[in-house]
Coordinates of C-alpha atoms and ligand atoms in Angstrom, one line a residue:
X183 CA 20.5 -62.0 -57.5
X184 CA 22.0 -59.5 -54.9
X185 CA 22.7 -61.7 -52.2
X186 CA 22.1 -65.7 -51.7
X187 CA 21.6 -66.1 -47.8
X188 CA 22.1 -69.8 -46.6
X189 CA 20.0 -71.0 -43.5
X190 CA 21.3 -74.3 -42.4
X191 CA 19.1 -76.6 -40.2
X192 CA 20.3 -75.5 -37.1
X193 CA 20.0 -72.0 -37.9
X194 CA 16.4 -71.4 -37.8
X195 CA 16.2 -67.5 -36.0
X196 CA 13.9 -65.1 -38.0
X197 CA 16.6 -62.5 -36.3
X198 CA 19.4 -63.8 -37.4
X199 CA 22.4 -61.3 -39.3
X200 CA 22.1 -63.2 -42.4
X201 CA 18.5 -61.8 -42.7
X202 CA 19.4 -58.2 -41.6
X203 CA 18.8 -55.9 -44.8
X204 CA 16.7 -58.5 -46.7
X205 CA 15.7 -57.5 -50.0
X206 CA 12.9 -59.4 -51.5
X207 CA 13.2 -58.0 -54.5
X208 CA 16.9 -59.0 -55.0
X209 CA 17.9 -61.4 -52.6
X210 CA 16.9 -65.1 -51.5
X211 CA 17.2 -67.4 -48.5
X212 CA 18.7 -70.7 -49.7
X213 CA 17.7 -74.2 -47.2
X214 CA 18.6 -77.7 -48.6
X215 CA 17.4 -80.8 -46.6
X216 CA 21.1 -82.7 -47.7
X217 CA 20.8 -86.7 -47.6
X218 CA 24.4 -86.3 -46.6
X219 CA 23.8 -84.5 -43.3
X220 CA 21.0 -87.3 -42.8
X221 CA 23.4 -90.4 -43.4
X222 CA 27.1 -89.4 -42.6
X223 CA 26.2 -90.6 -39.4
X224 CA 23.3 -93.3 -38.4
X225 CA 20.7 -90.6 -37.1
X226 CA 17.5 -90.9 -35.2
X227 CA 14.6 -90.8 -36.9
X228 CA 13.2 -88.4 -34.0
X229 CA 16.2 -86.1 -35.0
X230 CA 15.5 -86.0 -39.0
X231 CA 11.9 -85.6 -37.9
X232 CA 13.0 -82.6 -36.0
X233 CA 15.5 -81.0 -38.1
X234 CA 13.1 -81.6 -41.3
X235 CA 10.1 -80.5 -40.0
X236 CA 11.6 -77.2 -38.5
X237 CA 13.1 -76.2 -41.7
X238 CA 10.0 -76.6 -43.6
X239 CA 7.9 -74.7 -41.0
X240 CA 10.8 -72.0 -41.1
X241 CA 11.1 -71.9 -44.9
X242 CA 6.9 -71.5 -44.9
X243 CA 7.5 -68.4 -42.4
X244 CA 9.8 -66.5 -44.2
X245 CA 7.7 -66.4 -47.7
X246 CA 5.1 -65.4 -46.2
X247 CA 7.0 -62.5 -44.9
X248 CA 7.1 -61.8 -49.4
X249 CA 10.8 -63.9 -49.2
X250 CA 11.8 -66.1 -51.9
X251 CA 13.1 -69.4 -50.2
X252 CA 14.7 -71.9 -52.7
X253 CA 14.2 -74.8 -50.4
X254 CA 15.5 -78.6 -51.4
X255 CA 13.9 -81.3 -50.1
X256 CA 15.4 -84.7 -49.3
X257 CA 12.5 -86.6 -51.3
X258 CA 12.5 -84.2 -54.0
X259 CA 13.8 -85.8 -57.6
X260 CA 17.2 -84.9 -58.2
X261 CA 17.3 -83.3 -55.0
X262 CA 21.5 -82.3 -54.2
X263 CA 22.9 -84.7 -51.8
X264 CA 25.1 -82.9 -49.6
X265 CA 24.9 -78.5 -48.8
X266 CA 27.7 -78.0 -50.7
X267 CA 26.3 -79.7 -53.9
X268 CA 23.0 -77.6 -53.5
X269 CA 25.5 -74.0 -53.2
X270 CA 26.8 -75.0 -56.2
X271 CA 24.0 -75.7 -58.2
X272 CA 22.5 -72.2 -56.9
X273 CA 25.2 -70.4 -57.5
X274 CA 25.2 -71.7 -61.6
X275 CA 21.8 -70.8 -61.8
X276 CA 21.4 -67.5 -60.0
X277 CA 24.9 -66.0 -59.7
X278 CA 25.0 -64.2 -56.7
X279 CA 26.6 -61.3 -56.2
X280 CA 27.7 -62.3 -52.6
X281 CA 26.6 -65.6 -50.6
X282 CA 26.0 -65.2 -46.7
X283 CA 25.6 -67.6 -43.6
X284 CA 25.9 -67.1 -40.3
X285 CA 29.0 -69.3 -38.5
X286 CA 28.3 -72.9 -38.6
X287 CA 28.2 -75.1 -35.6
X288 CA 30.0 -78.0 -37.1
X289 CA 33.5 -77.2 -38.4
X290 CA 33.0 -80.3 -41.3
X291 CA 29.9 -77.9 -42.3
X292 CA 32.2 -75.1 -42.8
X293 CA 34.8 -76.6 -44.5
X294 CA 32.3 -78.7 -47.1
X295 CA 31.0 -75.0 -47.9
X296 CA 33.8 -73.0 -48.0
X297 CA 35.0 -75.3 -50.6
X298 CA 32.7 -75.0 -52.7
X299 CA 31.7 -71.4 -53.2
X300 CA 33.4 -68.0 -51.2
X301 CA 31.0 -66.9 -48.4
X302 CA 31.1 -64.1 -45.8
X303 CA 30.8 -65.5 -42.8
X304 CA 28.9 -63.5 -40.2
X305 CA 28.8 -63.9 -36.4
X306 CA 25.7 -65.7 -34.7
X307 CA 24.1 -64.1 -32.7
X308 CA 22.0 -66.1 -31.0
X309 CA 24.6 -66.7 -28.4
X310 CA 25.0 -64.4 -24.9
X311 CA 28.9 -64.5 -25.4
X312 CA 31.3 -64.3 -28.9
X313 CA 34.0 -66.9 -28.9
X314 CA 36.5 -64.0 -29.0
X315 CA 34.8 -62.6 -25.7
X316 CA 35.5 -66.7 -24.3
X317 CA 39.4 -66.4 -25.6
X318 CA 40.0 -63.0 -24.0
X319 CA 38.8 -63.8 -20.9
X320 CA 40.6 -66.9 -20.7
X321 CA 43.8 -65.1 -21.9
X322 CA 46.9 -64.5 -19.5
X323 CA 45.2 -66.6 -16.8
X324 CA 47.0 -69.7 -15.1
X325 CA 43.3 -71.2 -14.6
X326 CA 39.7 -70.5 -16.9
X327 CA 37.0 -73.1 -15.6
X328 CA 33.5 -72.8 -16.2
X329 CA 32.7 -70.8 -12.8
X330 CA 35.7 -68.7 -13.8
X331 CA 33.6 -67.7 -17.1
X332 CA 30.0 -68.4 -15.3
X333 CA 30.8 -65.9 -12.6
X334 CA 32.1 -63.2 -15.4
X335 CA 28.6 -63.8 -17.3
X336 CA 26.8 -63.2 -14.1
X337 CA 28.2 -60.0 -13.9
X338 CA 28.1 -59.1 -17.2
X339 CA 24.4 -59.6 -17.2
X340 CA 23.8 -58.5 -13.7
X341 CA 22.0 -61.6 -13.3
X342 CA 21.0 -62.9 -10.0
X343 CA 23.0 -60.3 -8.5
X344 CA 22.4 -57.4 -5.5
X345 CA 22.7 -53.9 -5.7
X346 CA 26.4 -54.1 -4.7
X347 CA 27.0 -57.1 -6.8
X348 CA 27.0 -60.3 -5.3
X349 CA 25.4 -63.1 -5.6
X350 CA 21.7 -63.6 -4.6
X351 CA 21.3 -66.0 -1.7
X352 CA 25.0 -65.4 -0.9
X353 CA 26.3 -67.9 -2.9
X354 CA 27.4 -68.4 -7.1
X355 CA 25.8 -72.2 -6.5
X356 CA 23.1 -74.3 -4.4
X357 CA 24.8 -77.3 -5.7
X358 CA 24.6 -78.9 -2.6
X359 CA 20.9 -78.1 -2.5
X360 CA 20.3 -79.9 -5.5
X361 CA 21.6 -83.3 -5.2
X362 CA 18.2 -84.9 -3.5
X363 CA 17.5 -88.1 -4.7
X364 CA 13.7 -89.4 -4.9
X365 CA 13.2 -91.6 -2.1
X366 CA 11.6 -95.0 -2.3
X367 CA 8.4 -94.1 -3.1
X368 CA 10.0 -92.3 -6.7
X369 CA 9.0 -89.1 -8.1
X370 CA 5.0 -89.0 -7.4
X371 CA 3.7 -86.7 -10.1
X372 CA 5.6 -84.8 -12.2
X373 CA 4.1 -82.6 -14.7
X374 CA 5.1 -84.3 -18.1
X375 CA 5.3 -81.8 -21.0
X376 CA 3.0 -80.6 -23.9
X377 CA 1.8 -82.8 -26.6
X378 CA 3.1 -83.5 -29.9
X379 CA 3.0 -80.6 -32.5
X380 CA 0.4 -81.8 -34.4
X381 CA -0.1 -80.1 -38.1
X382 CA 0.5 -81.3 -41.6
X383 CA 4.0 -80.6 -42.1
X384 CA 5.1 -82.8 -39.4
X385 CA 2.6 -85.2 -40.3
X386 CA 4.4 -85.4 -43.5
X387 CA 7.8 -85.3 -42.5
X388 CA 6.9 -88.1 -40.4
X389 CA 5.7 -90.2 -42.6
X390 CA 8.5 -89.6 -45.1
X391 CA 11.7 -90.1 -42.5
X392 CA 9.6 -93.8 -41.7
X393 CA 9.5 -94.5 -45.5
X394 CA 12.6 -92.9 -46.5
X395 CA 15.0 -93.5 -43.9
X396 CA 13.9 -96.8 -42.5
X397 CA 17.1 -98.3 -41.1
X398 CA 18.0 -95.1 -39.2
X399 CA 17.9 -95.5 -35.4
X400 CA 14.6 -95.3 -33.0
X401 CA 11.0 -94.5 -34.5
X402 CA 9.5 -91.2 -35.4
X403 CA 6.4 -92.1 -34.3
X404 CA 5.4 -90.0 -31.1
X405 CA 7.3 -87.3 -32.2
X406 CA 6.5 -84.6 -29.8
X407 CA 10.0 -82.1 -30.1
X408 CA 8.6 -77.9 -30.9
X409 CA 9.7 -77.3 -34.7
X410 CA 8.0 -73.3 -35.0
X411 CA 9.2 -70.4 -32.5
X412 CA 5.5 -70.1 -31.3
X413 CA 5.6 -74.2 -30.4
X414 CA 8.8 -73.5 -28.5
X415 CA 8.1 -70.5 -26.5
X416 CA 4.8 -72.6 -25.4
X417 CA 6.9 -75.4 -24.1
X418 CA 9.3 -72.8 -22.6
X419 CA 6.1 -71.0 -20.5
X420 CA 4.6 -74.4 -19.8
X421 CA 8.3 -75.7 -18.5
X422 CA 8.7 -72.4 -15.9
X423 CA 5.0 -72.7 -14.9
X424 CA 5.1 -76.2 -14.1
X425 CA 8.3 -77.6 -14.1
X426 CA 11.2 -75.0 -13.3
X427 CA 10.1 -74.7 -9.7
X428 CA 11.0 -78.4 -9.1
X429 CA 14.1 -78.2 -10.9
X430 CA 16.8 -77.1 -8.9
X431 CA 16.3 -79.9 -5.8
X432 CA 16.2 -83.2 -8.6
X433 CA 18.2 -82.1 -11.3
X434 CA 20.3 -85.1 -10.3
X435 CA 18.4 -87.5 -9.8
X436 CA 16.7 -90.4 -12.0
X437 CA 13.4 -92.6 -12.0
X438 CA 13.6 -95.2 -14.4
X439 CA 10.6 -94.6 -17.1
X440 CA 10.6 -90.7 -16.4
X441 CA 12.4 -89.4 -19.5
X442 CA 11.3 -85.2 -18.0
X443 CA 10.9 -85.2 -14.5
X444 CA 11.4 -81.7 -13.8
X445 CA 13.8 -80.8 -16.8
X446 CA 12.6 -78.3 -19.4
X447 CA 13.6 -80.1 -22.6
X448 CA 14.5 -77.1 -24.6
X449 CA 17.7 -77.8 -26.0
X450 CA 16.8 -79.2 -29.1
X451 CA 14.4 -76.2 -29.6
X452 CA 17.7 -73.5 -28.3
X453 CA 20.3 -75.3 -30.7
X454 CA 18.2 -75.1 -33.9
X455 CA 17.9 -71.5 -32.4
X456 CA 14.0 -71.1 -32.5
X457 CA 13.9 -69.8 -29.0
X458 CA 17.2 -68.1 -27.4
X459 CA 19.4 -68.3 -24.2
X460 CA 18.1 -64.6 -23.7
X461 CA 14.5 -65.2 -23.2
X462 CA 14.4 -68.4 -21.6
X463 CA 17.0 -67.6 -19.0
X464 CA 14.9 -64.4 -18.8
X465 CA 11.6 -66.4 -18.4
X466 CA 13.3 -68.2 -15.4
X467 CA 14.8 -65.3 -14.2
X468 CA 11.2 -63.5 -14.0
X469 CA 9.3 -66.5 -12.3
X470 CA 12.1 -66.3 -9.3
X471 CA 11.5 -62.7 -9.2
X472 CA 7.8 -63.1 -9.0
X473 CA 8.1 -66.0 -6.4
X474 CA 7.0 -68.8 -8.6
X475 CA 10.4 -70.8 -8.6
X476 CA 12.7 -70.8 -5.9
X477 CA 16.6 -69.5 -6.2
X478 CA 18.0 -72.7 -6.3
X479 CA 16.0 -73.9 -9.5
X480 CA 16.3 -71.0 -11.2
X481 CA 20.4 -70.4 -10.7
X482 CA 21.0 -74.4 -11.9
X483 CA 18.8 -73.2 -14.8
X484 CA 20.3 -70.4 -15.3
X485 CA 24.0 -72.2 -15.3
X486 CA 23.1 -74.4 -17.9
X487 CA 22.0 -71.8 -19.9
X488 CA 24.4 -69.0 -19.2
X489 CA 27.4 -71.2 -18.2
X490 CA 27.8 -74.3 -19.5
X491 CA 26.3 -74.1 -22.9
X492 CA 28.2 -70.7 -23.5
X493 CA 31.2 -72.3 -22.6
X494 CA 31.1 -75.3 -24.2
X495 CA 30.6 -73.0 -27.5
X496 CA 33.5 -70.8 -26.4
X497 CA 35.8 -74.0 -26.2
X498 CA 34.3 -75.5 -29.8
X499 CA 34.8 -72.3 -31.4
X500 CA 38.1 -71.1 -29.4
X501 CA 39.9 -74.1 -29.7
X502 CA 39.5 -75.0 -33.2
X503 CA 38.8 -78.2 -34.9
X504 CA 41.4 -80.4 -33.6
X505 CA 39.4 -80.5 -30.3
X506 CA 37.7 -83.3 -32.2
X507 CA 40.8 -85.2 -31.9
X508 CA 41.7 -85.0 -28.3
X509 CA 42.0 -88.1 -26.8
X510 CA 44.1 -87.4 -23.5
X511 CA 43.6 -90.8 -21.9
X512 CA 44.5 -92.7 -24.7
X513 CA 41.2 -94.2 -25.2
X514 CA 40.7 -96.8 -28.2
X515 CA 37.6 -99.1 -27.6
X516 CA 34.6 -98.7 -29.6
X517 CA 31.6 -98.1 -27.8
X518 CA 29.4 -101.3 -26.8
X519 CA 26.8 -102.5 -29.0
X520 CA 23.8 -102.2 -26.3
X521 CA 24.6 -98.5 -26.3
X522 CA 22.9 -98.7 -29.5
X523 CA 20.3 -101.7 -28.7
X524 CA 19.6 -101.7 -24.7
X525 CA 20.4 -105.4 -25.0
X526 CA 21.9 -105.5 -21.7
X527 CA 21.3 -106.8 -17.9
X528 CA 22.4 -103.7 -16.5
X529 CA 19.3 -102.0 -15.6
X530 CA 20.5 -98.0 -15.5
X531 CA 21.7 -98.4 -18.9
X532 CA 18.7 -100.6 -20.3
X533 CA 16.7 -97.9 -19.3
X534 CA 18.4 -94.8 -20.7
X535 CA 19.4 -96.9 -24.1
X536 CA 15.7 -98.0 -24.6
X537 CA 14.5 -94.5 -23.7
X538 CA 17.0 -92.9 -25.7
X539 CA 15.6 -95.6 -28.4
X540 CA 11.8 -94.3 -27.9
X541 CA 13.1 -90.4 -27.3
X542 CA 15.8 -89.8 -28.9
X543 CA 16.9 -87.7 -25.7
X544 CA 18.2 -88.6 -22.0
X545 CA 18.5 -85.5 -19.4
X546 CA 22.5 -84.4 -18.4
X547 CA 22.4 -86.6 -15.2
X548 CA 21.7 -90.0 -17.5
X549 CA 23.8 -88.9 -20.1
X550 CA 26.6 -87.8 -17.5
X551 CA 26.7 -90.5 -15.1
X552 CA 25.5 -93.6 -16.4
X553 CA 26.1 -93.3 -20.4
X554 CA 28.9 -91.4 -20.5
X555 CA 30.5 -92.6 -17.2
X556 CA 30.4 -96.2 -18.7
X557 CA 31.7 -94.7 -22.0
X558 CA 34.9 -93.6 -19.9
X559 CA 35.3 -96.1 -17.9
X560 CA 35.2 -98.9 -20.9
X561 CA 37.7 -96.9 -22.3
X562 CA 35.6 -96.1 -25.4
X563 CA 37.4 -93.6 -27.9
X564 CA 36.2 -90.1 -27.2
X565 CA 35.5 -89.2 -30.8
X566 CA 33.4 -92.4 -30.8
X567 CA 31.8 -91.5 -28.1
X568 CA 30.8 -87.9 -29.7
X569 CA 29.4 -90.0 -32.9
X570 CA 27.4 -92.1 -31.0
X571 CA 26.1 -89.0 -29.3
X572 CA 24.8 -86.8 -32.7
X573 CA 23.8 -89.9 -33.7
X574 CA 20.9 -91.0 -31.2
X575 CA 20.1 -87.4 -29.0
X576 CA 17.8 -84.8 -30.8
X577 CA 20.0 -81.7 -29.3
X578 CA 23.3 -82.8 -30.5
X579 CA 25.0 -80.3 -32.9
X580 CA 28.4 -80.6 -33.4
X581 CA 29.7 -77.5 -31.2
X582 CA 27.5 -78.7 -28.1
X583 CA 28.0 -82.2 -28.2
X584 CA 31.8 -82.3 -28.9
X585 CA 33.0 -80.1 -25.0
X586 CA 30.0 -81.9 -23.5
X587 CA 31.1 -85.7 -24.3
X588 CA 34.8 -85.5 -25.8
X589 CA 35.7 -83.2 -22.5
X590 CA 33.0 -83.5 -20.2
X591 CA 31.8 -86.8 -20.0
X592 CA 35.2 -88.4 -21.7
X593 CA 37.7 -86.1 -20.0
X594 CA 39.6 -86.4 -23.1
X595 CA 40.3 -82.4 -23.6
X596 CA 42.7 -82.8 -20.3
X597 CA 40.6 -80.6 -18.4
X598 CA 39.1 -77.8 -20.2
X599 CA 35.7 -78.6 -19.5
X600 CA 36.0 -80.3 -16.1
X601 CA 38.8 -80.4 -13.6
X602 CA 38.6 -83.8 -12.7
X603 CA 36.9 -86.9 -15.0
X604 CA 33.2 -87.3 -13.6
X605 CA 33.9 -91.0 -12.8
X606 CA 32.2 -92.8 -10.0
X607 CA 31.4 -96.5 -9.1
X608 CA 27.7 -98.0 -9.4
X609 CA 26.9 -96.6 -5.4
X610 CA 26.5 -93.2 -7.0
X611 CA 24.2 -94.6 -9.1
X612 CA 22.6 -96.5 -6.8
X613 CA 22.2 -93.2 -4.5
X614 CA 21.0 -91.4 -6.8
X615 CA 18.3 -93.7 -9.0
X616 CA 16.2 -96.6 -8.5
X617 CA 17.8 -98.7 -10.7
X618 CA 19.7 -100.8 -8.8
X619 CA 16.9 -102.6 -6.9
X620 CA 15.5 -104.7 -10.5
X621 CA 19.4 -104.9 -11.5
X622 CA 20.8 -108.3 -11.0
X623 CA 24.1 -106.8 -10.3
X624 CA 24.7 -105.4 -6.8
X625 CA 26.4 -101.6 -7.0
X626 CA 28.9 -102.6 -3.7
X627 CA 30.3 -105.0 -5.4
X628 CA 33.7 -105.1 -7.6
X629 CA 34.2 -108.7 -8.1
X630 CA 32.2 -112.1 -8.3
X631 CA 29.0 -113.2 -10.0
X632 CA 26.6 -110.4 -8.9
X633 CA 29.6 -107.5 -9.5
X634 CA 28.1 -104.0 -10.9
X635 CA 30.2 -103.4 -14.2
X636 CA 30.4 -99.7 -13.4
X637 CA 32.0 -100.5 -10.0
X638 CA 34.2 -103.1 -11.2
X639 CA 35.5 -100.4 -14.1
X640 CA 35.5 -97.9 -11.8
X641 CA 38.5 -99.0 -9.5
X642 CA 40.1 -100.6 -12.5
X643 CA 39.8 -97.3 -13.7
X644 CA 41.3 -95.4 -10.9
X645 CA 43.9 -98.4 -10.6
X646 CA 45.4 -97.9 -14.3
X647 CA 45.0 -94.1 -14.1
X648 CA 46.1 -93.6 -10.8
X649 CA 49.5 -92.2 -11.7
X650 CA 47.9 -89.7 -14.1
X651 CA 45.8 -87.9 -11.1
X652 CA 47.9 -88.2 -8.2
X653 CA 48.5 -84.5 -8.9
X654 CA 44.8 -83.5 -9.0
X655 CA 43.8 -82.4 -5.5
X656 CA 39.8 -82.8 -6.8
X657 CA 41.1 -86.8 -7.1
X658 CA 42.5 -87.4 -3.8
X659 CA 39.9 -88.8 -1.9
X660 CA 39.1 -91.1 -5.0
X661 CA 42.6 -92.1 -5.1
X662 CA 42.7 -92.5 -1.2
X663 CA 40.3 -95.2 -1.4
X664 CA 41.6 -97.1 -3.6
X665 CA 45.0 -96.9 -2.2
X666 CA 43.1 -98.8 1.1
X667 CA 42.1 -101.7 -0.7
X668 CA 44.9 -104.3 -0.7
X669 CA 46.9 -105.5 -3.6
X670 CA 45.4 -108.6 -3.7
X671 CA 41.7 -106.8 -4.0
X672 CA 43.8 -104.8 -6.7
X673 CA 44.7 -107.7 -8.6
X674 CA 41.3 -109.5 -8.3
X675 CA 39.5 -106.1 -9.7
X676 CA 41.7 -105.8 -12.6
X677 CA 40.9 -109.6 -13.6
X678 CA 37.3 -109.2 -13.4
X679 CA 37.6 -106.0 -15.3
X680 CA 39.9 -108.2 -17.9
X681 CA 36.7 -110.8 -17.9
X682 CA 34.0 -107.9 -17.9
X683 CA 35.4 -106.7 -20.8
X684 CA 35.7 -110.2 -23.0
X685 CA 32.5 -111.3 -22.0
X686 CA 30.6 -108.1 -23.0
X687 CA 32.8 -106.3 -25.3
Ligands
SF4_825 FE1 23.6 -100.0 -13.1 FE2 25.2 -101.4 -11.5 FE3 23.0 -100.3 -10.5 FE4 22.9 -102.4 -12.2 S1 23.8 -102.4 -10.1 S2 21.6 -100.6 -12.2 S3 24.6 -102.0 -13.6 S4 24.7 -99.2 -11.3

């Protein structure tokens, strides 16, 4: 054998480098379905289903491009537990000349492989920016926040830009455009997405994550996530024909029961690479040129695409694996256990938790403001926080889910990924959903019987912290507040915070 070429499960792009130069006659694509990578963590059943089934489709793809595939499966006898097990059995039984994979998105990945055999590394592609491309433009300067690098990317791509390269619209952002809540009456109709995938491979792969996995998390029944690059360019056209046009003005906001609303649910489909940033930022980018989405939808899009998730790769990559680690608040608790169960009065997070339970996925506003702002304000360790996350959404790789809840959500990076922690009280909630009319809790309240949790932790939040972000100019208002409430309502907050947490920690 000239060359063994491992494709891990998140790796699934017929383009990628470690394909480039394939030689069927001498070389062979290696993908193990590791128990390991299915257990080290309690995982979703939706999430095996999805990682499973994409890897077989993929593996069925490439032979019948005339590749050899020496595929493991998890249910096969004998089958190697973990992907550094299955390297070394390959390499005793083929001896490779040279092994090849493109960069891993989980620095435990890379370290379980290096260990076990020498591989050559090669860059991935997939991505609109290099992490060396992140690092240079961050170096020398006194600030490098997301617009910093977001702005740079525009330009680079010449993306929603004029002829004499500004902005379109006159502006980098319509935040303030997009921030509309539903109303009363809720959403009305929203388009939903396409149906399940519905062929024999994920029929099996069903079937076996029930049988085989049975105490993982959630059900794999109504599995309905794309697992084949044709499956996810159809939800990508179906998502900017129906949905993108709507999802600049809501992206913010919640219905309880309404897992899509007007989000495109392709981030489970762009982190096992089947579709990439390229053509779906692309996709948007034509609709608004052909008038089909307005310019407000399609820049959020586009920022998600182009600026967050590049730079939340950047930072993974650029900073190393001790970002893992960072835990700048201090934080200790372990997350609740209705995080896990939805056994819980409060009615935002029964909602997200039993959907999450049913989904296995909650879009950025529920998993920003009402999971991961509890997470932060009970104090939950950050890298707790991450586990909990790769554990129950169906997007969550390692390099994505580490910036987005150990620095976003957690603001426990010190500020690399936001400025300021996104911490607010249960009004923001209550602006911003409908779940505070069947809560029994009130959102205005701090203290007494009918207190909201989330407002109560809130200002005991800001109270404990305060010292910490009196230099933070994005926290003054914040901090004003609560330097109007007297010491007595100071005092009464940080009792009830005391009881909150005994009575439901
Ligand atoms: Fe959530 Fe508080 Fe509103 Fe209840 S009152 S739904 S706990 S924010």
């Amino acid at each position: 054998m000239r060359r063994l070429i491992l494709v891990l499960g998140d790796q699934l792009d017929a383009r990628s480098a470690a394909l480039d130069g394939f030689d069927p006659a001498r070389d062979a694509i290696q993908m193990t379905e590791a128990a390991e990578e299915a257990t080290y963590l309690a995982q979703h059943k939706k999430r095996l289903v999805l990682f499973f089934a994409a890897m077989r489709h993929f593996a069925e793809g490439q032979r019948a491009e005339g590749r050899t595939v020496l595929y493991r499966r998890v249910d096969d006898p004998g089958a190697p537990g973990t992907l550094a097990d299955s390297l070394r059995r390959a390499v005793a039984d083929h001896a490779p000349e040279e092994i090849l994979c493109v960069e891993p998105g989980d620095w435990r990945v890379r370290a379980a492989l290096d260990a076990a055999a020498p591989i050559r590394w090669l860059e991935d592609r997939h991505f609109l920016s290099t992490p060396a491309e992140w690092l240079a433009m961050g170096a020398g300067r006194k600030r490098f926040i997301l617009e910093d690098f977001y702005r740079e990317m525009r330009r680079r791509t010449g993306w929603l830009l004029d002829e004499a390269g500004q902005p379109l619209g006159g502006a980098w952002n319509f935040d303030k455009e997009n921030r509309k809540s539903f109303g009363p009456d809720g959403p009305g109709f929203t388009p939903g997405r396409p149906d399940a995938p519905d062929d024999a491979i994920t029929r099996e792969v069903v079937r076996m994550v029930e049988a085989r996995f049975p105490d993982a998390p959630g059900s794999a029944v109504g599995f309905a996530e794309p697992v084949t690059r044709a499956q996810a360019l159809a939800h990508l056209a179906d998502f900017v024909a129906h949905r993108l046009c709507g999802f600049g003005d809501h992206q913010d906001a919640i219905a309880m029961g309404e897992p899509t609303l007007w989000h495109s649910r392709l981030s489970a489909a762009l982190n096992l690479k089947l579709i990439s940033p390229r053509e779906v930022c692309e996709a948007a980018l034509a609709a608004y040129a052909e008038g089909r989405a307005p310019l407000n939808a399609v820049e959020g899009f586009v920022r998600q695409i182009l600026g967050w998730r590049e730079f939340a790769r950047g930072v993974y990559v650029g900073l190393g694996p001790s970002y893992l680690d960072r835990n700048e608040l201090g934080a200790t608790a372990e997350p609740p256990r209705f995080l896990w169960t939805a056994e819980t009065d409060m009615a935002c997070i029964r909602d997200a938790v039993g959907q999450l339970q049913r989904e296995a996925y909650a879009h950025h506003i529920q998993r920003l403001m009402v999971l991961g702002l509890f997470l932060m304000l009970w104090g939950a360790n950050p890298r707790r926080a991450h586990d909990w996350h790769m554990a129950l959404f169906v997007d969550a790789i390692d390099w994505v889910s580490a910036p987005n809840v150990i620095g976003m959500s957690q603001h426990a990076d010190g500020g690399v990924m936001g400025t300021k922690p996104y911490c607010a009280s249960g009004a923001y909630i209550d602006r911003m959903s409908d779940c505070c009319r069947s809560c029994r809790y009130d959102p205005k309240q701090a203290t007494g019987p009918k207190a909201c949790p989330f407002t109560t932790l809130y200002w005991d939040f800001l109270d404990r912290r305060a010292a910490r972000f009196r230099g933070n100019m994005r926290m003054k208002m914040q901090l004003a507040n609560l330097d109007r409430k007297s010491p007595e309502d100071r005092a009464a907050i940080r009792r009830a915070a005391d009881a909150l947490r005994e009575r439901i920690g």
